[in-house]
Structure formats: C-alpha cells, structure tokens
XYZ file of N, CA and C in Angstrom:
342
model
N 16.483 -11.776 -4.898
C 15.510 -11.521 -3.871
C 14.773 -12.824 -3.565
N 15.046 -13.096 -2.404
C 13.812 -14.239 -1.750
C 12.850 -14.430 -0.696
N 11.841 -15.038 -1.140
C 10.580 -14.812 -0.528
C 9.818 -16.206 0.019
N 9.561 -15.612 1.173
C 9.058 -17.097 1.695
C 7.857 -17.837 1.431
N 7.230 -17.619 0.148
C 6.317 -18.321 -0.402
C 6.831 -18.764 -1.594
N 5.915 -20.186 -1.681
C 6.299 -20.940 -2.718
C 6.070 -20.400 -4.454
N 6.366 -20.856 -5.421
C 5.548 -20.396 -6.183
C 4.369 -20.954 -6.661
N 3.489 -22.150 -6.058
C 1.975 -22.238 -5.939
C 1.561 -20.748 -5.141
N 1.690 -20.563 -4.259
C 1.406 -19.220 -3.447
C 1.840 -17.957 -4.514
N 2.557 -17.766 -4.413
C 2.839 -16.241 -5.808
C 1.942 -16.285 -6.812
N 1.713 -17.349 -7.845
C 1.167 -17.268 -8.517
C -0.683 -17.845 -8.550
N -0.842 -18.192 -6.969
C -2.419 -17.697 -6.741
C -2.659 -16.069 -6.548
N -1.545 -15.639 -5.968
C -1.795 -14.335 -5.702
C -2.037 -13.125 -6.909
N -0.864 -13.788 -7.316
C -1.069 -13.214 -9.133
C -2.140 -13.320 -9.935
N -2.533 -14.395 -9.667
C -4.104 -14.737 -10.468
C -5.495 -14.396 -9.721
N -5.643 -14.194 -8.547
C -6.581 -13.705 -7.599
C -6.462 -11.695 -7.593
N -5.176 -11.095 -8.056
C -5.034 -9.646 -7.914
C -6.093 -9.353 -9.444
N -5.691 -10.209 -10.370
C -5.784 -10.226 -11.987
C -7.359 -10.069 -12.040
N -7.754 -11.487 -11.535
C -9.380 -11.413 -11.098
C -9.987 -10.697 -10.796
N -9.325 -9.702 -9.530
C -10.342 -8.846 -8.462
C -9.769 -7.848 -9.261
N -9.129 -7.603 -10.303
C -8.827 -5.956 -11.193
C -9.887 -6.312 -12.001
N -10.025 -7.096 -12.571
C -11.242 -7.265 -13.947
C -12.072 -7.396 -12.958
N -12.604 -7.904 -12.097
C -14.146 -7.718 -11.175
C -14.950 -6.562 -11.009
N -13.370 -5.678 -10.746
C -13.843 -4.363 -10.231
C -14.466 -3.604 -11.489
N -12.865 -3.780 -12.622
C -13.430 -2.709 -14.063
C -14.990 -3.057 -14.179
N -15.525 -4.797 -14.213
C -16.282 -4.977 -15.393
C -17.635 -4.185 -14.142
N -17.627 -4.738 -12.878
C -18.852 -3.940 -12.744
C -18.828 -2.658 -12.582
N -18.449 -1.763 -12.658
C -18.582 -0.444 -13.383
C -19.000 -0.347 -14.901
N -18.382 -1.160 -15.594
C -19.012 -0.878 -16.573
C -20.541 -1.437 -16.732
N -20.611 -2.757 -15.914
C -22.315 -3.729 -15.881
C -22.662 -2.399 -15.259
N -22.498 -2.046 -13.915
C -23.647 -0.763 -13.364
C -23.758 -0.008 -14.320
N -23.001 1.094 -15.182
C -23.421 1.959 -15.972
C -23.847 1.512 -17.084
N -23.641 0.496 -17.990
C -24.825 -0.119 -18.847
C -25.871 -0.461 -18.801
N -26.423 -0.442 -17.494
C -27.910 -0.440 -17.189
C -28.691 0.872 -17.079
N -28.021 2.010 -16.439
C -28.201 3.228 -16.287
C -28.327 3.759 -17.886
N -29.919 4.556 -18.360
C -30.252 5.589 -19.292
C -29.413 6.589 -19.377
N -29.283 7.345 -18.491
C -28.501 8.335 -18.157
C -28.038 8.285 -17.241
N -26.058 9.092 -16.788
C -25.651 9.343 -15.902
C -26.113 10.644 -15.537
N -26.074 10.427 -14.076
C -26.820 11.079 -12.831
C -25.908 12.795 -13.204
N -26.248 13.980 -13.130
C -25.718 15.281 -13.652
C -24.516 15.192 -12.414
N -24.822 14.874 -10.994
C -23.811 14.851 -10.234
C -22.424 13.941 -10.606
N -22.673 12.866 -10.965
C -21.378 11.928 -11.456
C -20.815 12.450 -12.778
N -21.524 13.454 -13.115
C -21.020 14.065 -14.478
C -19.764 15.342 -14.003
N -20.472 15.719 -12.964
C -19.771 17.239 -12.680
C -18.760 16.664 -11.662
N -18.759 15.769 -10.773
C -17.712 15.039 -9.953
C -16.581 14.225 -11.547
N -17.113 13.586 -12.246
C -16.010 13.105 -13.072
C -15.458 14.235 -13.948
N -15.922 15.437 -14.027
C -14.979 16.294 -14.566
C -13.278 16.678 -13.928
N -13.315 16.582 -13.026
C -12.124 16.911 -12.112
C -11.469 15.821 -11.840
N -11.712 14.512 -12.363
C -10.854 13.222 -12.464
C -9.431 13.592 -13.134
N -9.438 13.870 -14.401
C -7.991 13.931 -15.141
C -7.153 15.046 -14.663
N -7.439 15.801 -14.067
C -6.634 17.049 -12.971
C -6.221 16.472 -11.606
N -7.343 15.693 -10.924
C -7.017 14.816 -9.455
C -5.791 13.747 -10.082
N -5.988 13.681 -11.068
C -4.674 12.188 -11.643
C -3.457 12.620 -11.712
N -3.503 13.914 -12.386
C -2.545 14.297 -12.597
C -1.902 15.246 -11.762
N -2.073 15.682 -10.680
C -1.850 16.428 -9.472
C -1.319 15.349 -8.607
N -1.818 13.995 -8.698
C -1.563 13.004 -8.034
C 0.179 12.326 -8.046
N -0.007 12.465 -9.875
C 1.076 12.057 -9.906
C 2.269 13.275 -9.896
N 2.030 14.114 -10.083
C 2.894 15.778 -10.068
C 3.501 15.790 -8.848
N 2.695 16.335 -8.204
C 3.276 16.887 -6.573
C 3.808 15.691 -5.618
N 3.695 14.452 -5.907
C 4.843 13.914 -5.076
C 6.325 14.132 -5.824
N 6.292 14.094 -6.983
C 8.010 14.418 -7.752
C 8.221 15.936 -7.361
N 7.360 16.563 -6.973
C 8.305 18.474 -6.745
C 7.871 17.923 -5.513
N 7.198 17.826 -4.476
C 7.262 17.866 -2.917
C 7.822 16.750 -2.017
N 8.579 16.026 -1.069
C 8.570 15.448 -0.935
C 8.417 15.279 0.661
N 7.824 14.046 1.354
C 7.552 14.200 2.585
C 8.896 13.981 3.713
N 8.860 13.766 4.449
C 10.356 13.289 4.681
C 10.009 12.958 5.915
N 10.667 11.721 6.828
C 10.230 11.200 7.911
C 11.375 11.311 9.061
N 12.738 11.545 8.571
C 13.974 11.222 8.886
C 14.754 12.603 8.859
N 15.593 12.931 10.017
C 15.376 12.567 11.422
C 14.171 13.432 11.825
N 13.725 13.945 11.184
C 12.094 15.163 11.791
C 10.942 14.844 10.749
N 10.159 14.535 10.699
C 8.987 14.873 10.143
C 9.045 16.273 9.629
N 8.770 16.217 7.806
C 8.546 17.820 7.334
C 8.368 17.190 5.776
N 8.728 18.437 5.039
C 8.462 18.311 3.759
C 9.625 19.137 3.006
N 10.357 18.385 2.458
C 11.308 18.861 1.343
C 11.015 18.962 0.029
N 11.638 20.095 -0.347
C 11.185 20.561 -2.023
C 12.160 21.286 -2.122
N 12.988 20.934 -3.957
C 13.547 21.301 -4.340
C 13.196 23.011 -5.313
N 13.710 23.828 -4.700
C 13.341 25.159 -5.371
C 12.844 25.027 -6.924
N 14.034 24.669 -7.347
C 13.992 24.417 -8.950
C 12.459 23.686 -9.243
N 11.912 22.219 -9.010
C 11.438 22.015 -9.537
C 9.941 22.836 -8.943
N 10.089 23.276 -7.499
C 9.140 23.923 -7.360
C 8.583 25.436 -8.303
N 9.739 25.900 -8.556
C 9.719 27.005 -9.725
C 8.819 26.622 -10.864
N 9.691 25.930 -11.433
C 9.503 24.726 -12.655
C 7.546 24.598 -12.595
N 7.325 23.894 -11.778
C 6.184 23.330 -11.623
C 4.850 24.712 -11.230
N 5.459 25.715 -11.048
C 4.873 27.020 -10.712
C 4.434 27.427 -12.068
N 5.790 27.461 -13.062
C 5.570 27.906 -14.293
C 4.277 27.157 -15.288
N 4.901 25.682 -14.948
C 4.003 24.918 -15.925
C 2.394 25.154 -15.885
N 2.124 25.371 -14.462
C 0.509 25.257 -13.842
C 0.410 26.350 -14.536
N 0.987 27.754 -14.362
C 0.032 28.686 -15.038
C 0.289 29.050 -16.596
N 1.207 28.021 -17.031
C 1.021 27.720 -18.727
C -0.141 26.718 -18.692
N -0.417 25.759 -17.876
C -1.709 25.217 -18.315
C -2.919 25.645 -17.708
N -2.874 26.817 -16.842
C -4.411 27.236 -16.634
C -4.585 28.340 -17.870
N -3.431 29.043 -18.120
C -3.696 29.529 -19.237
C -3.679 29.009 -20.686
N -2.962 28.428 -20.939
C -3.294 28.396 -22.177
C -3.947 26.660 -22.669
N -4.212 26.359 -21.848
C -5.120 24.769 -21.695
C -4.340 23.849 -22.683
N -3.317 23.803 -22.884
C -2.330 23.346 -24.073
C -1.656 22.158 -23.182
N -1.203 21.150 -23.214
C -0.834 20.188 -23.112
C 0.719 20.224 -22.964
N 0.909 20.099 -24.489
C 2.239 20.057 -25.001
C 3.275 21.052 -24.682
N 2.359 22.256 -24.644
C 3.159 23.685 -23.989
C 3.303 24.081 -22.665
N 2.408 22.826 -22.039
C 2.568 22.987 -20.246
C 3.962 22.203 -20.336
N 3.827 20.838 -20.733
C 4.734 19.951 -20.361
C 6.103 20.665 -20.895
N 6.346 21.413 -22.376
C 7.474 21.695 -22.838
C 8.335 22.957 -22.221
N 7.027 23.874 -21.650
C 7.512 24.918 -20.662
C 8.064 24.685 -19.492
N 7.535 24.015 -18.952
C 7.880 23.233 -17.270
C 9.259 22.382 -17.249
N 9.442 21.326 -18.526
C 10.681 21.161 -18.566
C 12.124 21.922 -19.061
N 11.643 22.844 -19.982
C 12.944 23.776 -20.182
C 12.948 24.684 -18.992
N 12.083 24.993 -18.241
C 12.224 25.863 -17.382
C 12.749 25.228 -16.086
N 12.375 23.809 -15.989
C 13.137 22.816 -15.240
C 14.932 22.936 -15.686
N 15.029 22.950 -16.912
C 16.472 22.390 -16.601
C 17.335 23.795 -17.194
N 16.394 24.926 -17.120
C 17.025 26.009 -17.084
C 17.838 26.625 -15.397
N 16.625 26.186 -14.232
C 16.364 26.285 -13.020
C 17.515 25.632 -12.470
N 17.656 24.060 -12.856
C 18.419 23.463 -12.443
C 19.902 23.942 -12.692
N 20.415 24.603 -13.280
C 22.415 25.280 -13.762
C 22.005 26.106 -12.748
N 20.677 26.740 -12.734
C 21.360 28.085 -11.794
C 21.108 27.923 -10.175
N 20.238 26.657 -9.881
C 20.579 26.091 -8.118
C 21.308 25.367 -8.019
C-alpha cells in the first residue's frame, strides 16, 4: 500500500493523534479531580455507558446497513435469533458468561439449520 505522504508527515500524524488521545483522557480526569462530588445527573447518565458500548458494538455484527443497489438493512435470521436469545438471557439473568455462552451455541445451532 502507498501513500502520498512522506514519512516525516505519517509520523507527525502519529504523534499529534497520540497527544490529542492523552489530552483528551487526562482532562477528564484534571476536571473530575477537582470536583468533591460527581453531580447525581452524571451518575445516572454514566450508568447506561457499558450497555450503550456494548449495543454499539453488537448490532452492527447482527444488522447490517446496505447501500448497494437500494438503500436498506440486511440481517441474517440466524444471528438475529441468536442475538434475541442472548438479550433476554442477559436481562434475565444479568450473567455475563451465560449471555455470551447462550447466544453463541444458539448462534451456531441457528446457523446448520439456515
């Protein structure tokens, strides 16, 4: 693969992305080390972080958008099944290991029979 910048250029870019990632972490952490307490609202908004992450990364692998030749959305039955099962092994039983282990046998149970 080639690219029309040098590598003085690549590797400012590399070192300027590196920078502005640690810029960002550290003042979040400088703002909230000054703060006594977090605010009850940033408490009840950061509860629903590790569900927004992980929904994030979920539903693009079972849904997919599709641009070509129509605008729509393709999804494979199976993993849509699959991914049906897992959610309500983890609203019920708040288990981790038994969402993920249900969702995949039930994934590649799904998958022989579509």
């Amino acid at each position: 693969m080639t690219t029309a910048y040098g590598p003085v250029s690549l590797w400012a870019i590399l070192i300027d992305a590196g920078v502005g990632t640690f810029a960002l972490r550290l003042s979040f952490i400088l703002l909230l080390g000054r703060l006594d307490t977090v605010p009850p609202q940033v408490v009840g908004v950061l509860r629903f972080v590790p569900a927004a992450v992980l929904a994030a990364l979920v539903v693009p692998a079972i849904i997919v958008l599709t641009v070509t030749p129509t605008v729509g959305i393709d999804a494979d039955p199976a993993k849509v099944l699959a991914g049906g099962l897992a959610a309500g092994v983890a609203w019920r039983t708040k288990n981790v290991l038994a969402t993920i282990s249900v969702g995949m046998v039930a994934l590649w149970a799904l998958q022989l029979v579509f």
